[in-house]
Short mmCIF file of C-alpha atoms in Angstrom, two decimals:
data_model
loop_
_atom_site.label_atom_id
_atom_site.label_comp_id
_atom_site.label_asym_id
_atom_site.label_seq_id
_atom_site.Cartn_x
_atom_site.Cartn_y
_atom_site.Cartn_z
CA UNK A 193 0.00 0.00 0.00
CA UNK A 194 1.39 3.42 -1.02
CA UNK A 195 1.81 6.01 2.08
CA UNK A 196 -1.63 8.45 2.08
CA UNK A 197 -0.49 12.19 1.97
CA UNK A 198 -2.32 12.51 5.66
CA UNK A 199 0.84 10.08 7.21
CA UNK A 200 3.25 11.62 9.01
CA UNK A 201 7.14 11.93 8.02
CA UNK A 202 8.03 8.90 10.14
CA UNK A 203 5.61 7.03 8.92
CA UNK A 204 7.15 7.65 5.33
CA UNK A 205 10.20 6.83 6.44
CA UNK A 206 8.69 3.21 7.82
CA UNK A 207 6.74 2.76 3.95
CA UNK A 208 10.25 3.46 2.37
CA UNK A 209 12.65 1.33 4.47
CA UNK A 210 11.25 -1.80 3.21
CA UNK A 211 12.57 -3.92 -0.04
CA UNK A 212 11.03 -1.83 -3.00
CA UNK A 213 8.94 -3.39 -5.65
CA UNK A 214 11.06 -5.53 -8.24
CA UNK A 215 11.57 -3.37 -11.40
CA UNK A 216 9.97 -4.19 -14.48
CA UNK A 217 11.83 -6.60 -17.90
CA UNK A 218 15.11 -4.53 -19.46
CA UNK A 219 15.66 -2.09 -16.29
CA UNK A 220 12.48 0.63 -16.04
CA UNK A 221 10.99 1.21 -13.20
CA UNK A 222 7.61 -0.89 -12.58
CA UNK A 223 4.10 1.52 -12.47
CA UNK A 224 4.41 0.49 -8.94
CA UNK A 225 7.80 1.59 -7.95
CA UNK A 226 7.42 4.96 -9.90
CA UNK A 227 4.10 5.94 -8.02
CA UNK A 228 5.94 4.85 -4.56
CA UNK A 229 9.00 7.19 -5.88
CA UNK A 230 6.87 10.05 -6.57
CA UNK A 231 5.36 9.79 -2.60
CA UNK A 232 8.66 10.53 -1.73
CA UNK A 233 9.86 14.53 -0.76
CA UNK A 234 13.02 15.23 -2.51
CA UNK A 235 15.41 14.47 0.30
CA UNK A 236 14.32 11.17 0.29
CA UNK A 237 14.51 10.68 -3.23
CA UNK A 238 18.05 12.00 -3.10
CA UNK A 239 18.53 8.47 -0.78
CA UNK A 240 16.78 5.98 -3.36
CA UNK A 241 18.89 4.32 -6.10
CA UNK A 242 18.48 5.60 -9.92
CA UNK A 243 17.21 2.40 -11.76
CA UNK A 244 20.08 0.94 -13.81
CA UNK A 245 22.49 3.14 -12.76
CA UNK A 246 25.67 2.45 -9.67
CA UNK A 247 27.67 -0.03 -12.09
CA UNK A 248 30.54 0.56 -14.86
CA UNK A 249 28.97 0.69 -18.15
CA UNK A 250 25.45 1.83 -16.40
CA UNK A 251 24.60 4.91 -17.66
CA UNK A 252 26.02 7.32 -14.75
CA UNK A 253 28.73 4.61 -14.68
CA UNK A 254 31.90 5.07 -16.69
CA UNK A 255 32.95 2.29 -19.29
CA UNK A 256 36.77 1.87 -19.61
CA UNK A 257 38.90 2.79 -22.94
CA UNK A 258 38.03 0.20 -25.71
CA UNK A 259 39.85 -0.45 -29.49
CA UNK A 260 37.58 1.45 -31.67
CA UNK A 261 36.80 4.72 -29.18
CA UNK A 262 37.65 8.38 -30.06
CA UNK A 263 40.37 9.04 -27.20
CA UNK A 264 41.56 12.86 -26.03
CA UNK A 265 45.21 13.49 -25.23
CA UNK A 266 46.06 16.66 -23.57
CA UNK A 267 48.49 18.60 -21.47
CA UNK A 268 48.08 21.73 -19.67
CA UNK A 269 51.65 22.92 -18.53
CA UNK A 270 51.85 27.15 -18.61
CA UNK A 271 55.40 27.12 -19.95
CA UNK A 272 54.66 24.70 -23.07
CA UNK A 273 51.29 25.89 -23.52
CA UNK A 274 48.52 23.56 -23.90
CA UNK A 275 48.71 20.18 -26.41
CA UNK A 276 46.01 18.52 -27.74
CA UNK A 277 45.53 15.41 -29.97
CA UNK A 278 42.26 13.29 -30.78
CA UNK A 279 42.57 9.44 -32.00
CA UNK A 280 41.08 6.56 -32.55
CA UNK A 281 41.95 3.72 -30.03
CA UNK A 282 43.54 0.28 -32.04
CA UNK A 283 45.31 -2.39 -30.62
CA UNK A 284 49.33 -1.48 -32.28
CA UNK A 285 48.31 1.97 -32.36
CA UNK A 286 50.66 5.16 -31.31
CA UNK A 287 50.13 8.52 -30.14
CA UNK A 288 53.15 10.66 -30.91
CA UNK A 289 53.51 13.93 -29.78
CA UNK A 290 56.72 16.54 -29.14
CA UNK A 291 56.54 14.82 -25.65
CA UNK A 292 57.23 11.50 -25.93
CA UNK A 293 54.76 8.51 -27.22
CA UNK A 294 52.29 6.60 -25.54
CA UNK A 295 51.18 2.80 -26.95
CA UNK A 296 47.55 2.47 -27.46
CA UNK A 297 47.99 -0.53 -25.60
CA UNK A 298 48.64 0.88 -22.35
CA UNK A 299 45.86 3.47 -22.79
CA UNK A 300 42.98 0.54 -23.70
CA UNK A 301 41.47 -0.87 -20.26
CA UNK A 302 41.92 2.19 -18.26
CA UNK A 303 38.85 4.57 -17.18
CA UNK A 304 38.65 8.22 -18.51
CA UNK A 305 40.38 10.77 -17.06
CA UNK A 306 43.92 9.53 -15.69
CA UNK A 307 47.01 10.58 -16.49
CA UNK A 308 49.46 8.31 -18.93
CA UNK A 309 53.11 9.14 -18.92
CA UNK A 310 55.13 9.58 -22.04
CA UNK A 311 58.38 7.86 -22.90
CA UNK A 312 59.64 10.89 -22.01
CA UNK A 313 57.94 10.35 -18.94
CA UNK A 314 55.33 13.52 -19.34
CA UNK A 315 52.05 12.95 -17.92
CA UNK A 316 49.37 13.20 -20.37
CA UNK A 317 45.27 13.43 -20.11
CA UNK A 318 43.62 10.95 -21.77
CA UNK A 319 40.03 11.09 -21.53
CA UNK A 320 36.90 10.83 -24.39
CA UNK A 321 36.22 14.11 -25.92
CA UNK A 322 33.26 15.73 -25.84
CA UNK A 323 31.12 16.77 -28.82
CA UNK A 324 32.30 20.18 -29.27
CA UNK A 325 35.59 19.18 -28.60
CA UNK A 326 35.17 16.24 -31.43
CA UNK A 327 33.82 19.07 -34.06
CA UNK A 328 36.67 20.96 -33.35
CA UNK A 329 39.85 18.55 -34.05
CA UNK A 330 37.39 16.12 -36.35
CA UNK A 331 39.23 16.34 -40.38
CA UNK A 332 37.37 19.07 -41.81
CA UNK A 333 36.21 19.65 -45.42
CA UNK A 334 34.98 23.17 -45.36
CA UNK A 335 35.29 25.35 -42.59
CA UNK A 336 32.99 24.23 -40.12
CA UNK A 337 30.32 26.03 -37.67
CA UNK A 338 32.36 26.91 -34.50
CA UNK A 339 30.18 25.06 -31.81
CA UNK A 340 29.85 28.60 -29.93
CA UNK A 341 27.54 29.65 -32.68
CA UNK A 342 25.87 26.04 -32.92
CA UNK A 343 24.62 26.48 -29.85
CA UNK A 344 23.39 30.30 -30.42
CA UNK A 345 21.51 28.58 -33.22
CA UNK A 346 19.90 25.56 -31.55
CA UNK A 347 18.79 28.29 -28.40
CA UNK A 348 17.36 30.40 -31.55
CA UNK A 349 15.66 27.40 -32.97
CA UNK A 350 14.08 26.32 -29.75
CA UNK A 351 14.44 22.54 -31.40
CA UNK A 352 12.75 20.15 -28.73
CA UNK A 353 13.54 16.11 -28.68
CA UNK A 354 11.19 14.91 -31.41
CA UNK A 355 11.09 17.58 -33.85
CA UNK A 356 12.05 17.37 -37.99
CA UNK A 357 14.90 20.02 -38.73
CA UNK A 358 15.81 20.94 -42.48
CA UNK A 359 19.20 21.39 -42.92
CA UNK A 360 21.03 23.25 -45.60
CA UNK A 361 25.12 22.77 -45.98
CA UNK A 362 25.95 20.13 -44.23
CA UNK A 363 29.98 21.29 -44.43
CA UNK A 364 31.89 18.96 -42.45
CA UNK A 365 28.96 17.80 -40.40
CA UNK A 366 29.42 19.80 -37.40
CA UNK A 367 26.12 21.56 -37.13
CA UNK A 368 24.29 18.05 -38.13
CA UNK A 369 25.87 16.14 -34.95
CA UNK A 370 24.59 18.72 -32.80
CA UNK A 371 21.39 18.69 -34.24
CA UNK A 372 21.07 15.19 -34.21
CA UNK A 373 21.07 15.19 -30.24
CA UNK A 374 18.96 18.00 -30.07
CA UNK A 375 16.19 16.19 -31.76
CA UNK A 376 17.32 12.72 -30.24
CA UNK A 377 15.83 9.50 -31.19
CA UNK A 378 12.64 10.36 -31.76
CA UNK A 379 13.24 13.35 -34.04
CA UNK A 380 14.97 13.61 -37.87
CA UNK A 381 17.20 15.51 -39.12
CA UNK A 382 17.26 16.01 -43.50
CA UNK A 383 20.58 17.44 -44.34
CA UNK A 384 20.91 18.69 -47.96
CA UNK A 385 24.44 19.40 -49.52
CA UNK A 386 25.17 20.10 -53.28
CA UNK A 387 29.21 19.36 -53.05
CA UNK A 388 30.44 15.91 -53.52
CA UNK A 389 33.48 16.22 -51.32
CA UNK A 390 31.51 17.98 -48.69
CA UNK A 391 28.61 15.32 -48.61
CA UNK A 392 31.16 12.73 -48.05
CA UNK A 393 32.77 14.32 -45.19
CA UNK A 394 30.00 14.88 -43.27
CA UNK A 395 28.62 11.10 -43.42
CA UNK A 396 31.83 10.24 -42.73
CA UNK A 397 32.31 12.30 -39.54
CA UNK A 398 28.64 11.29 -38.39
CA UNK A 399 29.36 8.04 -38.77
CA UNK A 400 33.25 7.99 -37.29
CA UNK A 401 31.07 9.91 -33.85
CA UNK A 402 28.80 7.41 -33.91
CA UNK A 403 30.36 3.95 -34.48
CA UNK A 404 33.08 5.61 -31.20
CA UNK A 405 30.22 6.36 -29.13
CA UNK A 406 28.23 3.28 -29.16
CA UNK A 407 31.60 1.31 -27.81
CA UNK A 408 32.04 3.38 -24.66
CA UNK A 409 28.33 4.11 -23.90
CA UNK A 410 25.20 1.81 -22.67
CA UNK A 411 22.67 3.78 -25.35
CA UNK A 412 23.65 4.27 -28.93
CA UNK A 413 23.69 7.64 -30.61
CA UNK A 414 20.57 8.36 -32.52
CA UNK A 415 20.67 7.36 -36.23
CA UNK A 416 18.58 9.67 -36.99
CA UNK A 417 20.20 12.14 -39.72
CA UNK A 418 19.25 11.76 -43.79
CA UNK A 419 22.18 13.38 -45.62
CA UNK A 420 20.63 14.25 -48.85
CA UNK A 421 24.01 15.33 -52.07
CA UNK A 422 21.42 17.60 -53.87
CA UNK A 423 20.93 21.38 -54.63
CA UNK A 424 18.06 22.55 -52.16
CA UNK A 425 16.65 24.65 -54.96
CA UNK A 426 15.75 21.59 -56.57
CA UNK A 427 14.36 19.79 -53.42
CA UNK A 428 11.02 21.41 -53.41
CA UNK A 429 8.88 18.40 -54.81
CA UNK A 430 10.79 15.78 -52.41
CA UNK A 431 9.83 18.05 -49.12
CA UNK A 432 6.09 18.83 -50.11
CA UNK A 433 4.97 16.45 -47.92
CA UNK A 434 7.38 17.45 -44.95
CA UNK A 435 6.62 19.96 -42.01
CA UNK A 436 9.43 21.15 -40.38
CA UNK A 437 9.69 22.80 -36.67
CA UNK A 438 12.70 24.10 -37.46
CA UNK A 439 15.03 25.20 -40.21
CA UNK A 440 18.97 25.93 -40.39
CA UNK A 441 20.75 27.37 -43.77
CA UNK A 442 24.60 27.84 -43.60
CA UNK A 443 24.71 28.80 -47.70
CA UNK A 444 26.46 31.47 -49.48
CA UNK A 445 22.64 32.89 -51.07
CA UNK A 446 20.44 31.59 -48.44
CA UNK A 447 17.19 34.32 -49.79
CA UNK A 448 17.29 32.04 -53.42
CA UNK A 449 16.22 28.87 -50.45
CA UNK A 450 13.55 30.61 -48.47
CA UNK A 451 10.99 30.93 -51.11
CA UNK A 452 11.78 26.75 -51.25
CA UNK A 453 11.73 25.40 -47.48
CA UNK A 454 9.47 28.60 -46.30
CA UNK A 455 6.18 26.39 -47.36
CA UNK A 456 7.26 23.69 -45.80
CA UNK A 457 8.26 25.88 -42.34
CA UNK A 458 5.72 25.35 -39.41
CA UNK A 459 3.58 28.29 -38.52
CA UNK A 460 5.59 30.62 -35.66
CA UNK A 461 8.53 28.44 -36.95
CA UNK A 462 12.11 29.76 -37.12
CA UNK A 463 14.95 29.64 -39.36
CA UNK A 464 18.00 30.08 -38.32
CA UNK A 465 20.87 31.46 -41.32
CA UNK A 466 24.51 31.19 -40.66
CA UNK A 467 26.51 33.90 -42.75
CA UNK A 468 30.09 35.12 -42.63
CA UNK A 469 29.97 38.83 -43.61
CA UNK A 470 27.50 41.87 -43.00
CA UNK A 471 27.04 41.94 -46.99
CA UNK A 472 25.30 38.49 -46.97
CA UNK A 473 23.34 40.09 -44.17
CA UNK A 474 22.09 43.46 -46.11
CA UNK A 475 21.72 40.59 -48.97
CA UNK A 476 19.17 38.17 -47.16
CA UNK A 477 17.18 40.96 -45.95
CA UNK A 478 16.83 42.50 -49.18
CA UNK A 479 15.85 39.18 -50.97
CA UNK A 480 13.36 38.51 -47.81
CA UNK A 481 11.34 42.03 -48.90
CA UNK A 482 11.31 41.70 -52.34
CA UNK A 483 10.00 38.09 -52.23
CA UNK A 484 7.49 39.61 -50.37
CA UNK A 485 8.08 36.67 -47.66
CA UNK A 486 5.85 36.61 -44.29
CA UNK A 487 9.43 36.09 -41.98
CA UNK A 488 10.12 38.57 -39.30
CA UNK A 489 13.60 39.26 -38.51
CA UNK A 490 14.17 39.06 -34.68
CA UNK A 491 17.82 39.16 -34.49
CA UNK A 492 21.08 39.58 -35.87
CA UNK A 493 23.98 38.80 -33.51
CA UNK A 494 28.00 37.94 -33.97
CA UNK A 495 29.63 36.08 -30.46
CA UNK A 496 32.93 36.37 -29.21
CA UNK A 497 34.71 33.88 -27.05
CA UNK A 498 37.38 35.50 -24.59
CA UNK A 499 39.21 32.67 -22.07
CA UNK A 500 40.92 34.17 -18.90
CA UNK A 501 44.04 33.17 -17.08
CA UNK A 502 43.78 32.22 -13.75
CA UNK A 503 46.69 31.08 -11.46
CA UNK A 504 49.12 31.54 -8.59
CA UNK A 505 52.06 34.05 -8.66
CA UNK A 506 55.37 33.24 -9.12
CA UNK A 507 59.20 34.52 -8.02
CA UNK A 508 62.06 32.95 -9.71
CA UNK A 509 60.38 29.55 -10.05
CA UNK A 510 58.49 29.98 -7.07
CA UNK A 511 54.85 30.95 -5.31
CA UNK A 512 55.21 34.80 -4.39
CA UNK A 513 54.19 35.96 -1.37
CA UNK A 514 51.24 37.73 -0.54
CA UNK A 515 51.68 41.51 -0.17
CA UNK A 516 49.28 42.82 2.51
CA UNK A 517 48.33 46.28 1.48
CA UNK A 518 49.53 49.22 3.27
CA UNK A 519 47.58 52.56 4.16
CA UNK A 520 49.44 55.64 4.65
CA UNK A 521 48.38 57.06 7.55
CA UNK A 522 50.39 60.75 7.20
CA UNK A 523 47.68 61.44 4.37
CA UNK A 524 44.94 63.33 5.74
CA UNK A 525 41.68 60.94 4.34
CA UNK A 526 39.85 62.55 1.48
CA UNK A 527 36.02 63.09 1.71
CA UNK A 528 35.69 59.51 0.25
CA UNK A 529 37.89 57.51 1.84
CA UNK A 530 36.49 59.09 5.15
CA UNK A 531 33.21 58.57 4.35
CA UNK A 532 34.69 54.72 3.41
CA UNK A 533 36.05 54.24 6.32
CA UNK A 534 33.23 55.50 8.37
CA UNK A 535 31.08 53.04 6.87
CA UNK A 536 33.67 50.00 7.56
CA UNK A 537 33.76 51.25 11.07
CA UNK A 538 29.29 50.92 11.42
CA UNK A 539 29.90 47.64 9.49
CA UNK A 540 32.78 46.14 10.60
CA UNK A 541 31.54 44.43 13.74
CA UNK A 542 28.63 42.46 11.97
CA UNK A 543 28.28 38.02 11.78
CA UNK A 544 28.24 38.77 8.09
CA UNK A 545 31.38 40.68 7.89
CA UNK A 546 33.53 38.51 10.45
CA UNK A 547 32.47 35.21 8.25
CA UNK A 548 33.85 36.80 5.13
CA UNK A 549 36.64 38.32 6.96
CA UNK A 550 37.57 33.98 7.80
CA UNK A 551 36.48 33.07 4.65
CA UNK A 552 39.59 35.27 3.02
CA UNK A 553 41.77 34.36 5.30
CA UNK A 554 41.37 30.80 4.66
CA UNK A 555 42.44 31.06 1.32
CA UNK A 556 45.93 31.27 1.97
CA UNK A 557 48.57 33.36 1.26
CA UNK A 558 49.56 33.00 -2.41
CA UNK A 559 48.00 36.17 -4.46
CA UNK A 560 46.97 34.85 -7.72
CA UNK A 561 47.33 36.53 -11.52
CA UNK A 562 44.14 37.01 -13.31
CA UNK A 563 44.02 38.35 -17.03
CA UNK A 564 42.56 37.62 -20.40
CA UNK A 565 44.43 35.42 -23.01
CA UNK A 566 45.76 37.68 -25.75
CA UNK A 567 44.05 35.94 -28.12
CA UNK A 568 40.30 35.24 -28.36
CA UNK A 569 37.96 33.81 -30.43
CA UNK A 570 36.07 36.96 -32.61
CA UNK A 571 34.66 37.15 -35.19
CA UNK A 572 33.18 33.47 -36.87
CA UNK A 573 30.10 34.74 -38.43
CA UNK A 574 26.44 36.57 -38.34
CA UNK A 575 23.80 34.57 -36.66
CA UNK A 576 20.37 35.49 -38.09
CA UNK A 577 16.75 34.64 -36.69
CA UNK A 578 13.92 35.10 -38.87
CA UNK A 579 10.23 33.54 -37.71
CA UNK A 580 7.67 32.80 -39.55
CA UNK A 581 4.81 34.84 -39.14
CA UNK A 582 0.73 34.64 -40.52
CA UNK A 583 0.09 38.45 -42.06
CA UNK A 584 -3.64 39.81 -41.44
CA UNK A 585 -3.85 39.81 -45.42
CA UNK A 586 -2.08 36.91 -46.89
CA UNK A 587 -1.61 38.96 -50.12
CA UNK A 588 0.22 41.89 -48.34
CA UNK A 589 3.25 41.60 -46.78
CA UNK A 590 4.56 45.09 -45.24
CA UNK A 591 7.96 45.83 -46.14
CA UNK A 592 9.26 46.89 -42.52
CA UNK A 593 8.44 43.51 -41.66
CA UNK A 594 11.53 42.24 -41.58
#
């Protein structure tokens, strides 16, 4: 019998300390056992085990390195900078690197995340990469879509698990891997690409992602992408019969596509264009009025990327010393700094104030450096949203629309 809402908290407790319910064929959670987890508060929930999960190779478990698996090398050291390699895990494979090598062999077995020294006896990283991380050091055709504006375009798109998206360009396959887990297993993905070279590149990087990731996880990655080698200008007849929730264009003339996929767009739908200079912009704004197209332009936006530096001082090869600061007292205090330290004095003697006051002081006494690489990541390209909209006369479209 479940536990009636008028029971107290120990009597909860009593219901819940019992053996739970068995859980139903291939791991889910019985009707039963879900309705007894849902009596729960949250603290107690916090206490009950996730079904399937506490093992290696559960999901929330961690599968070790297998032949086969895409496999991260890296080293962070601030004098040699950072070094990164990706590879694929075989059994006589080598990772070479201006640090030493490391066999394959004594990488395959061990769990993500330790350290593997070099023959030079350098500790490297190895780990699996993560998607954006994959897209990044993944051979390349074209340039691809940097992963910060992938995800500017999938928060644009609002894509939901489930939903069809309408790709144009599918480049190196970048955008099309992230889409493909947006929509997850559920959902499709139609990926249309008029280069030959291109077309192959991106199957073969979906497929290279996928094949890796179904070796070191429990579920397999959706297959759930249709890469399409044909002109989207002459796709029109094939996608008559398709709604999408969602479209993405990364094309040199994206306006010549709109009067193509816009039919075929969901109503309040949006499309999301990927463009590399301001002219393509003025361009696709031009071609959206005189089309006379019912798509409202909601934003135009370019992302930067900026890392910072943050670490510990050093003095000939050693941590610095902390400076304490000192106050010249032979000064006569300006009307700030009086009225500054007027208001330490009223605040100084609060709980609040003494708390913070051990909270600094437990942090030791090594000041640290904090500044922005010199580099950064700028300028990639111009991130447009249009939606689509109804007009109150379908034969009228006002130009300022847009």
């Amino acid at each position: 019998m479940l536990p009636r809402a008028g029971w107290g908290l120990r009597a909860l407790r009593g219901a819940c300390s019992g053996p739970g319910p068995a859980a139903a064929p291939g791991g889910a959670a019985s009707p039963r056992a879900a309705a007894r987890r849902r009596a729960l508060c949250s603290l107690q929930r916090l206490q009950e085990p996730v079904p399937g999960a506490g093992g290696p190779g559960a999901p929330g478990g961690e599968r070790p390195l297998q032949a086969g698996e895409l496999v991260l090398a890296e080293l962070r050291r601030r004098r040699h900078g950072e070094f990164r390699r990706m590879c694929q895990l075989t059994a006589l494979g080598r990772l070479n690197s201006c640090w030493g090598v490391v066999e394959h062999g004594r990488i395959l077995g061990k769990l993500p995340g330790q350290m593997v020294a070099t023959s030079q006896g350098v500790p490297l990283l190895v780990r699996r990469p993560a998607l954006d991380e994959f897209v990044l050091l993944m051979k390349r055709g074209p340039t691809i879509s940097y992963p910060k504006d992938i995800n500017a375009m999938l928060l644009m798109m609002d894509i939901h698990p489930g939903d069809t998206v309408l790709e144009s360009g599918s480049g190196s396959g970048a955008m099309s891997l992230f889409l493909s887990r947006a929509v997850g297993p559920q959902g499709r993905v139609i990926s249309y690409e008029i280069r030959k070279d291109h077309h192959a590149v991106a199957k073969k990087n979906y497929r290279l992602w996928r094949d890796a990731w179904v070796i070191g996880h429990v579920e397999e990655w959706p297959d759930n992408v249709d890469f399409i080698k044909q002109d989207i200008l002459t796709a029109a007849e094939d996608m008559k019969s398709i709604t999408f929730d969602a479209v993405a264009l990364d094309m040199l003339c994206p306006q010549a596509a709109l009067p193509i996929v816009y039919p075929n767009l969901k109503q309040g739908g949006v499309c999301a264009v990927y463009l590399a200079n301001i002219t393509q912009v003025i361009e696709l704004l031009e071609g959206i009025r005189r089309s006379k197209l019912p798509l409202l332009c909601e934003r135009i936006v370019e992302l930067t990327q900026r890392e910072w530096l943050i670490q510990p001082a050093r003095q000939d090869s050693r941590l610095a010393p902390r400076v304490e600061a000192q106050q010249n007292i032979d000064e006569e205090p300006q009307q700030d700094e009086e009225y500054l330290v007027q208001e330490q004095a009223v605040f100084g003697g609060s709980e609040g104030d003494e708390s913070l006051s051990e909270h600094v002081a437990a942090l030791g006494s090594v000041p640290y450096i904090a500044r922005p690489y010199p580099w950064q990541v700028g300028h990639t390209a111009f991130l447009i949203k249009l939606r689509k909209f109804n007009p109150v006369h379908p034969d009228t479209v006002p130009d300022d629309s847009w």
